[in-house]
mmCIF file of C-alpha atoms in Angstrom:
data_model
loop_
_atom_site.group_PDB
_atom_site.id
_atom_site.type_symbol
_atom_site.label_atom_id
_atom_site.label_comp_id
_atom_site.label_asym_id
_atom_site.label_seq_id
_atom_site.Cartn_x
_atom_site.Cartn_y
_atom_site.Cartn_z
ATOM 1 C CA UNK A 507 88.264 92.358 126.165
ATOM 2 C CA UNK A 508 90.232 92.406 129.383
ATOM 3 C CA UNK A 509 89.812 95.020 132.112
ATOM 4 C CA UNK A 510 91.892 98.172 131.771
ATOM 5 C CA UNK A 511 92.456 101.510 133.470
ATOM 6 C CA UNK A 512 91.715 104.783 131.706
ATOM 7 C CA UNK A 513 93.038 108.189 132.716
ATOM 8 C CA UNK A 514 92.757 111.662 131.179
ATOM 9 C CA UNK A 515 95.908 113.504 130.180
ATOM 10 C CA UNK A 516 96.114 117.168 131.190
ATOM 11 C CA UNK A 517 99.130 118.063 129.040
ATOM 12 C CA UNK A 518 101.298 116.483 126.323
ATOM 13 C CA UNK A 519 104.105 115.885 128.827
ATOM 14 C CA UNK A 520 101.757 114.224 131.330
ATOM 15 C CA UNK A 521 100.340 112.035 128.550
ATOM 16 C CA UNK A 522 103.822 110.866 127.575
ATOM 17 C CA UNK A 523 104.768 110.305 131.228
ATOM 18 C CA UNK A 524 101.598 108.298 131.920
ATOM 19 C CA UNK A 525 102.137 106.013 128.933
ATOM 20 C CA UNK A 526 105.818 105.586 129.772
ATOM 21 C CA UNK A 527 104.985 104.163 133.210
ATOM 22 C CA UNK A 528 103.128 101.162 131.772
ATOM 23 C CA UNK A 529 104.708 99.030 128.999
ATOM 24 C CA UNK A 530 101.375 98.066 127.420
ATOM 25 C CA UNK A 531 99.714 101.495 127.774
ATOM 26 C CA UNK A 532 98.215 103.200 124.715
ATOM 27 C CA UNK A 533 97.057 106.691 123.823
ATOM 28 C CA UNK A 534 93.379 106.879 122.867
ATOM 29 C CA UNK A 535 91.475 109.631 121.072
ATOM 30 C CA UNK A 536 88.633 108.643 118.706
ATOM 31 C CA UNK A 537 89.319 104.953 119.290
ATOM 32 C CA UNK A 538 87.754 103.923 115.972
ATOM 33 C CA UNK A 539 90.477 101.338 115.327
ATOM 34 C CA UNK A 540 91.990 100.736 118.775
ATOM 35 C CA UNK A 541 88.711 99.716 120.410
ATOM 36 C CA UNK A 542 88.049 97.193 117.628
ATOM 37 C CA UNK A 543 91.501 95.701 118.179
ATOM 38 C CA UNK A 544 90.844 95.465 121.918
ATOM 39 C CA UNK A 545 87.485 93.759 121.377
ATOM 40 C CA UNK A 546 89.176 91.106 119.263
ATOM 41 C CA UNK A 547 92.063 90.723 121.762
ATOM 42 C CA UNK A 548 94.587 91.691 119.121
ATOM 43 C CA UNK A 549 95.905 94.274 121.571
ATOM 44 C CA UNK A 550 95.284 94.217 125.311
ATOM 45 C CA UNK A 551 96.567 97.358 127.059
ATOM 46 C CA UNK A 552 96.432 97.597 130.842
ATOM 47 C CA UNK A 553 96.038 101.372 130.626
ATOM 48 C CA UNK A 554 94.567 103.859 128.161
ATOM 49 C CA UNK A 555 95.612 107.503 128.300
ATOM 50 C CA UNK A 556 92.788 109.699 126.981
ATOM 51 C CA UNK A 557 94.332 112.634 125.083
ATOM 52 C CA UNK A 558 91.087 114.239 123.878
ATOM 53 C CA UNK A 559 91.529 117.150 126.278
ATOM 54 C CA UNK A 560 94.821 118.266 124.740
ATOM 55 C CA UNK A 561 95.005 121.346 122.526
ATOM 56 C CA UNK A 562 95.727 119.532 119.253
ATOM 57 C CA UNK A 563 92.478 120.195 117.386
ATOM 58 C CA UNK A 564 93.318 123.359 115.436
ATOM 59 C CA UNK A 565 93.806 123.871 111.725
ATOM 60 C CA UNK A 566 96.155 126.835 111.368
ATOM 61 C CA UNK A 567 97.328 128.472 108.151
ATOM 62 C CA UNK A 568 100.793 129.783 108.888
ATOM 63 C CA UNK A 569 103.469 131.339 106.705
ATOM 64 C CA UNK A 570 104.316 128.812 104.009
ATOM 65 C CA UNK A 571 102.341 125.917 105.468
ATOM 66 C CA UNK A 572 99.207 124.631 107.151
ATOM 67 C CA UNK A 573 99.378 122.953 110.558
ATOM 68 C CA UNK A 574 96.719 120.341 111.371
ATOM 69 C CA UNK A 575 96.431 119.173 114.958
ATOM 70 C CA UNK A 576 96.605 115.434 115.588
ATOM 71 C CA UNK A 577 93.209 115.552 117.351
ATOM 72 C CA UNK A 578 91.418 117.316 114.494
ATOM 73 C CA UNK A 579 88.589 115.082 113.311
ATOM 74 C CA UNK A 580 88.775 113.652 109.812
ATOM 75 C CA UNK A 581 85.453 115.297 108.963
ATOM 76 C CA UNK A 582 86.642 118.656 110.334
ATOM 77 C CA UNK A 583 89.647 118.644 108.008
ATOM 78 C CA UNK A 584 87.756 117.303 104.990
ATOM 79 C CA UNK A 585 85.051 119.964 105.305
ATOM 80 C CA UNK A 586 87.287 122.945 106.122
ATOM 81 C CA UNK A 587 86.795 125.558 103.343
ATOM 82 C CA UNK A 588 90.461 126.607 103.353
ATOM 83 C CA UNK A 589 91.657 122.984 103.147
ATOM 84 C CA UNK A 590 89.328 122.436 100.183
ATOM 85 C CA UNK A 591 90.730 125.539 98.520
ATOM 86 C CA UNK A 592 94.457 125.147 99.235
ATOM 87 C CA UNK A 593 94.845 121.373 99.663
ATOM 88 C CA UNK A 594 91.889 119.801 97.824
ATOM 89 C CA UNK A 595 93.680 116.475 97.377
ATOM 90 C CA UNK A 596 93.676 115.957 101.155
ATOM 91 C CA UNK A 597 89.966 116.821 101.381
ATOM 92 C CA UNK A 598 89.130 114.353 98.605
ATOM 93 C CA UNK A 599 91.130 111.539 100.213
ATOM 94 C CA UNK A 600 89.532 112.081 103.610
ATOM 95 C CA UNK A 601 86.043 112.139 102.101
ATOM 96 C CA UNK A 602 86.763 108.765 100.472
ATOM 97 C CA UNK A 603 87.634 107.116 103.795
ATOM 98 C CA UNK A 604 85.382 105.118 106.102
ATOM 99 C CA UNK A 605 81.798 106.316 106.720
ATOM 100 C CA UNK A 606 80.546 109.764 107.674
ATOM 101 C CA UNK A 607 79.946 108.613 111.262
ATOM 102 C CA UNK A 608 83.490 107.270 111.607
ATOM 103 C CA UNK A 609 84.980 110.424 110.058
ATOM 104 C CA UNK A 610 83.197 112.424 112.782
ATOM 105 C CA UNK A 611 85.018 110.351 115.447
ATOM 106 C CA UNK A 612 88.366 109.492 113.862
ATOM 107 C CA UNK A 613 91.324 111.845 114.352
ATOM 108 C CA UNK A 614 94.179 112.760 112.046
ATOM 109 C CA UNK A 615 96.738 111.194 114.392
ATOM 110 C CA UNK A 616 94.687 108.045 114.802
ATOM 111 C CA UNK A 617 94.225 107.751 111.047
ATOM 112 C CA UNK A 618 97.997 107.709 110.653
ATOM 113 C CA UNK A 619 98.369 104.975 113.268
ATOM 114 C CA UNK A 620 95.583 102.653 112.181
ATOM 115 C CA UNK A 621 96.487 99.017 111.698
ATOM 116 C CA UNK A 622 96.206 96.894 108.602
ATOM 117 C CA UNK A 623 92.851 95.246 107.941
ATOM 118 C CA UNK A 624 94.494 91.957 106.917
ATOM 119 C CA UNK A 625 92.141 89.202 108.081
ATOM 120 C CA UNK A 626 95.049 87.150 109.452
ATOM 121 C CA UNK A 627 96.085 90.048 111.676
ATOM 122 C CA UNK A 628 92.597 90.231 113.174
ATOM 123 C CA UNK A 629 92.146 86.468 113.612
ATOM 124 C CA UNK A 630 94.096 85.407 116.701
ATOM 125 C CA UNK A 631 93.780 81.734 115.680
ATOM 126 C CA UNK A 632 95.860 82.342 112.560
ATOM 127 C CA UNK A 633 99.595 83.028 112.133
ATOM 128 C CA UNK A 634 100.580 86.660 111.681
ATOM 129 C CA UNK A 635 104.059 88.126 112.073
ATOM 130 C CA UNK A 636 102.615 91.595 112.681
ATOM 131 C CA UNK A 637 100.609 90.370 115.649
ATOM 132 C CA UNK A 638 102.973 87.663 116.908
ATOM 133 C CA UNK A 639 106.503 88.063 115.507
ATOM 134 C CA UNK A 640 107.990 84.925 113.917
ATOM 135 C CA UNK A 641 104.633 83.095 113.916
ATOM 136 C CA UNK A 642 104.403 83.178 110.119
ATOM 137 C CA UNK A 643 102.359 85.037 107.500
ATOM 138 C CA UNK A 644 99.059 83.331 106.767
ATOM 139 C CA UNK A 645 98.397 85.565 103.772
ATOM 140 C CA UNK A 646 101.377 84.170 101.844
ATOM 141 C CA UNK A 647 99.844 81.120 100.237
ATOM 142 C CA UNK A 648 96.480 81.983 101.805
ATOM 143 C CA UNK A 649 93.738 84.494 101.055
ATOM 144 C CA UNK A 650 95.566 87.593 99.789
ATOM 145 C CA UNK A 651 93.205 89.483 97.478
ATOM 146 C CA UNK A 652 93.655 92.779 99.388
ATOM 147 C CA UNK A 653 97.400 92.474 99.816
ATOM 148 C CA UNK A 654 100.599 94.188 98.699
ATOM 149 C CA UNK A 655 102.264 94.223 95.292
ATOM 150 C CA UNK A 656 105.108 96.566 96.315
ATOM 151 C CA UNK A 657 107.670 96.472 99.105
ATOM 152 C CA UNK A 658 106.481 93.221 100.696
ATOM 153 C CA UNK A 659 108.741 90.666 102.355
ATOM 154 C CA UNK A 660 108.705 87.001 103.295
ATOM 155 C CA UNK A 661 107.461 88.120 106.708
ATOM 156 C CA UNK A 662 104.443 90.188 105.657
ATOM 157 C CA UNK A 663 102.406 91.210 102.605
ATOM 158 C CA UNK A 664 99.802 93.341 104.415
ATOM 159 C CA UNK A 665 98.875 96.841 103.224
ATOM 160 C CA UNK A 666 98.340 100.137 105.030
ATOM 161 C CA UNK A 667 94.610 100.990 104.961
ATOM 162 C CA UNK A 668 94.550 104.811 105.126
ATOM 163 C CA UNK A 669 93.309 107.097 102.336
ATOM 164 C CA UNK A 670 94.384 110.277 104.120
ATOM 165 C CA UNK A 671 97.964 109.060 104.386
ATOM 166 C CA UNK A 672 98.225 108.521 100.634
ATOM 167 C CA UNK A 673 97.414 112.196 100.061
ATOM 168 C CA UNK A 674 99.756 113.383 102.824
ATOM 169 C CA UNK A 675 102.573 111.341 101.306
ATOM 170 C CA UNK A 676 101.992 112.952 97.921
ATOM 171 C CA UNK A 677 101.861 116.433 99.486
ATOM 172 C CA UNK A 678 105.253 116.137 101.257
ATOM 173 C CA UNK A 679 103.759 116.520 104.730
ATOM 174 C CA UNK A 680 105.778 116.474 107.948
ATOM 175 C CA UNK A 681 104.771 114.812 111.237
ATOM 176 C CA UNK A 682 105.488 116.577 114.537
ATOM 177 C CA UNK A 683 105.833 114.354 117.608
ATOM 178 C CA UNK A 684 106.663 114.634 121.291
ATOM 179 C CA UNK A 685 108.083 111.909 123.492
ATOM 180 C CA UNK A 686 110.295 111.090 126.462
ATOM 181 C CA UNK A 687 113.307 112.421 124.546
ATOM 182 C CA UNK A 688 111.605 115.666 123.499
ATOM 183 C CA UNK A 689 110.132 116.970 120.267
ATOM 184 C CA UNK A 690 111.107 116.079 116.708
ATOM 185 C CA UNK A 691 109.876 116.099 113.116
ATOM 186 C CA UNK A 692 109.506 113.198 110.681
ATOM 187 C CA UNK A 693 109.008 113.520 106.933
ATOM 188 C CA UNK A 694 105.718 111.856 106.118
ATOM 189 C CA UNK A 695 107.241 109.712 103.402
ATOM 190 C CA UNK A 696 109.516 108.244 106.113
ATOM 191 C CA UNK A 697 106.848 107.905 108.803
ATOM 192 C CA UNK A 698 105.443 104.511 107.776
ATOM 193 C CA UNK A 699 107.716 101.499 107.312
ATOM 194 C CA UNK A 700 107.999 98.584 104.929
ATOM 195 C CA UNK A 701 107.720 95.216 106.708
ATOM 196 C CA UNK A 702 111.200 93.785 106.190
ATOM 197 C CA UNK A 703 111.953 91.362 109.019
ATOM 198 C CA UNK A 704 110.035 93.427 111.593
ATOM 199 C CA UNK A 705 106.473 93.803 110.264
ATOM 200 C CA UNK A 706 105.209 94.439 113.794
ATOM 201 C CA UNK A 707 106.711 97.938 113.471
ATOM 202 C CA UNK A 708 104.274 100.013 111.415
ATOM 203 C CA UNK A 709 106.063 103.341 111.650
ATOM 204 C CA UNK A 710 109.203 105.157 112.773
ATOM 205 C CA UNK A 711 107.806 106.556 116.015
ATOM 206 C CA UNK A 712 110.077 105.965 118.984
ATOM 207 C CA UNK A 713 108.682 104.264 122.073
ATOM 208 C CA UNK A 714 105.862 106.283 123.731
ATOM 209 C CA UNK A 715 106.044 109.183 121.265
ATOM 210 C CA UNK A 716 102.833 111.173 120.729
ATOM 211 C CA UNK A 717 101.833 112.734 117.405
ATOM 212 C CA UNK A 718 100.978 116.406 117.981
ATOM 213 C CA UNK A 719 100.358 117.728 114.463
ATOM 214 C CA UNK A 720 100.932 117.367 110.735
ATOM 215 C CA UNK A 721 102.242 120.164 108.518
ATOM 216 C CA UNK A 722 101.779 120.553 104.758
ATOM 217 C CA UNK A 723 103.923 123.074 102.859
ATOM 218 C CA UNK A 724 102.187 125.494 100.503
ATOM 219 C CA UNK A 725 102.047 124.309 96.897
ATOM 220 C CA UNK A 726 100.420 125.007 93.537
ATOM 221 C CA UNK A 727 98.261 121.876 93.547
ATOM 222 C CA UNK A 728 94.924 123.633 93.980
ATOM 223 C CA UNK A 729 93.075 122.676 90.784
ATOM 224 C CA UNK A 730 94.297 119.650 88.854
ATOM 225 C CA UNK A 731 93.996 117.028 91.583
ATOM 226 C CA UNK A 732 92.129 113.758 91.976
ATOM 227 C CA UNK A 733 91.867 110.909 94.454
ATOM 228 C CA UNK A 734 90.710 107.700 92.807
ATOM 229 C CA UNK A 735 89.677 104.866 95.111
ATOM 230 C CA UNK A 736 88.830 101.503 93.567
ATOM 231 C CA UNK A 737 86.938 99.322 96.035
ATOM 232 C CA UNK A 738 84.369 96.552 96.215
ATOM 233 C CA UNK A 739 81.524 98.894 97.170
ATOM 234 C CA UNK A 740 81.032 102.639 97.072
ATOM 235 C CA UNK A 741 80.924 103.248 100.831
ATOM 236 C CA UNK A 742 82.870 102.113 103.897
ATOM 237 C CA UNK A 743 85.271 99.817 102.083
ATOM 238 C CA UNK A 744 89.052 99.806 102.002
ATOM 239 C CA UNK A 745 90.864 100.378 98.734
ATOM 240 C CA UNK A 746 91.845 97.562 96.432
ATOM 241 C CA UNK A 747 93.953 100.238 94.764
ATOM 242 C CA UNK A 748 93.878 104.003 95.223
ATOM 243 C CA UNK A 749 95.757 106.780 93.439
ATOM 244 C CA UNK A 750 96.401 110.338 94.605
ATOM 245 C CA UNK A 751 97.323 112.761 91.818
ATOM 246 C CA UNK A 752 98.286 116.435 92.024
ATOM 247 C CA UNK A 753 99.424 118.292 88.923
ATOM 248 C CA UNK A 754 100.664 121.818 88.301
ATOM 249 C CA UNK A 755 99.713 122.474 84.655
ATOM 250 C CA UNK A 756 100.581 125.501 82.556
ATOM 251 C CA UNK A 757 99.765 125.779 78.832
ATOM 252 C CA UNK A 758 98.881 122.081 78.662
ATOM 253 C CA UNK A 759 102.319 121.177 80.037
ATOM 254 C CA UNK A 760 102.942 119.486 83.386
ATOM 255 C CA UNK A 761 105.228 121.732 85.402
ATOM 256 C CA UNK A 762 105.316 119.368 88.373
ATOM 257 C CA UNK A 763 103.473 116.266 89.542
ATOM 258 C CA UNK A 764 102.820 114.329 92.715
ATOM 259 C CA UNK A 765 101.579 110.742 92.715
ATOM 260 C CA UNK A 766 101.060 108.135 95.417
ATOM 261 C CA UNK A 767 99.159 104.862 95.680
ATOM 262 C CA UNK A 768 97.254 103.143 98.446
ATOM 263 C CA UNK A 769 96.198 99.532 98.893
ATOM 264 C CA UNK A 770 99.424 98.291 97.339
ATOM 265 C CA UNK A 771 102.083 98.322 100.086
ATOM 266 C CA UNK A 772 102.767 98.256 103.822
ATOM 267 C CA UNK A 773 102.990 102.075 103.584
ATOM 268 C CA UNK A 774 101.584 104.713 101.225
ATOM 269 C CA UNK A 775 103.526 104.203 98.005
ATOM 270 C CA UNK A 776 105.043 107.361 96.457
ATOM 271 C CA UNK A 777 105.646 107.216 92.694
ATOM 272 C CA UNK A 778 108.701 109.463 92.442
ATOM 273 C CA UNK A 779 110.018 108.034 89.178
ATOM 274 C CA UNK A 780 106.684 108.672 87.474
ATOM 275 C CA UNK A 781 106.621 112.195 88.919
ATOM 276 C CA UNK A 782 109.998 112.993 87.379
ATOM 277 C CA UNK A 783 108.967 111.474 84.064
ATOM 278 C CA UNK A 784 105.817 113.622 83.851
ATOM 279 C CA UNK A 785 107.653 116.885 84.578
ATOM 280 C CA UNK A 786 107.792 119.032 81.439
ATOM 281 C CA UNK A 787 105.598 116.673 79.395
ATOM 282 C CA UNK A 788 102.623 117.798 77.290
ATOM 283 C CA UNK A 789 99.420 116.134 78.489
ATOM 284 C CA UNK A 790 98.470 113.027 76.511
ATOM 285 C CA UNK A 791 97.121 109.537 77.100
ATOM 286 C CA UNK A 792 100.379 108.089 75.783
ATOM 287 C CA UNK A 793 102.408 109.993 78.375
ATOM 288 C CA UNK A 794 100.058 108.879 81.152
ATOM 289 C CA UNK A 795 100.370 105.225 80.114
ATOM 290 C CA UNK A 796 104.161 105.505 80.104
ATOM 291 C CA UNK A 797 104.075 107.048 83.589
ATOM 292 C CA UNK A 798 101.836 104.186 84.764
ATOM 293 C CA UNK A 799 104.206 101.578 83.334
ATOM 294 C CA UNK A 800 107.096 103.202 85.210
ATOM 295 C CA UNK A 801 105.047 103.133 88.413
ATOM 296 C CA UNK A 802 104.546 99.382 88.193
ATOM 297 C CA UNK A 803 108.235 98.471 88.011
ATOM 298 C CA UNK A 804 109.021 95.827 90.621
ATOM 299 C CA UNK A 805 105.383 94.954 91.326
ATOM 300 C CA UNK A 806 104.796 91.373 92.488
ATOM 301 C CA UNK A 807 101.488 89.638 93.163
ATOM 302 C CA UNK A 808 100.682 86.595 95.305
ATOM 303 C CA UNK A 809 97.809 84.809 93.601
ATOM 304 C CA UNK A 810 94.477 86.238 94.670
ATOM 305 C CA UNK A 811 95.753 89.781 94.069
ATOM 306 C CA UNK A 812 97.161 89.171 90.574
ATOM 307 C CA UNK A 813 94.471 91.498 89.205
ATOM 308 C CA UNK A 814 96.209 94.469 90.878
ATOM 309 C CA UNK A 815 98.994 94.238 88.286
ATOM 310 C CA UNK A 816 96.412 95.308 85.704
ATOM 311 C CA UNK A 817 94.194 97.430 87.934
ATOM 312 C CA UNK A 818 97.146 99.491 89.226
ATOM 313 C CA UNK A 819 98.322 101.055 85.942
ATOM 314 C CA UNK A 820 94.762 101.483 84.692
ATOM 315 C CA UNK A 821 93.887 103.377 87.871
ATOM 316 C CA UNK A 822 96.941 105.615 87.496
ATOM 317 C CA UNK A 823 95.995 106.517 83.915
ATOM 318 C CA UNK A 824 92.395 107.228 84.923
ATOM 319 C CA UNK A 825 93.410 109.385 87.889
ATOM 320 C CA UNK A 826 95.876 111.367 85.766
ATOM 321 C CA UNK A 827 93.269 111.835 83.055
ATOM 322 C CA UNK A 828 90.639 113.115 85.460
ATOM 323 C CA UNK A 829 93.066 115.403 87.307
ATOM 324 C CA UNK A 830 94.402 116.945 84.088
ATOM 325 C CA UNK A 831 90.924 117.638 82.702
ATOM 326 C CA UNK A 832 89.794 119.893 85.553
#
């Protein structure tokens, strides 16, 4: 790790100004991913701007929505009684992520910005278009068991690692940011990017923008929800495949549905076609299997991850079954 300067931001505007003065500067809060990347020389900022002193830690229930500050800890959100009551899918997804110690350090904003755990990205001796554009993708034709089956490109087949972001995608969240050009809002489903020809760009943030909060609109998904995470071990492991399900059920009929997957694409993967199919349907295993088949349209594997073509639909059916039985 190279030497770097660290300064404390006193306000959102001063944080943005400080980062804007140095091309390689980064914001730092919990640092649970950034520090690892610095240790491995994947990123090497000359300056870190510590934003922990900013007033972005609150969870506020406002008219028609909940606002979650970007500096709220993952554990704080997961354990909040009102979040568990009104947005249980988010609480379940957060509880499935990382370890308890990391959840106590990691922030909501940092969770959104975490980098892929592709081994080629972390190994500076190997080619990786995300780390060094136009150097190649070692995972294509290499070890790709953890990699994407949706939305990949010839440049990159890495996946986004977050559990929280899968739930926020399903719940139609909105990201609030502040930057050199002022404040703006981004729909969560549009926040993360597919790799295309620029896999080094993980999201749609503009240069030096700072995440200030995330908002979730009120909904009726308070009971029939489930977050299924299939992984190699039961703790501190990233998803091979995950499924977030939220159902509004009345008289055994699905009034509305939200579904998203993790571990399958460069961004959380929303299953809108399956959602529309489920609307108005009476709950049955047959209907769930048909929804899962719709979800897998266009899926493509790369060798080591061929099993995801079977695991994916099975996980969707299981998650729907568990959610609908509550």
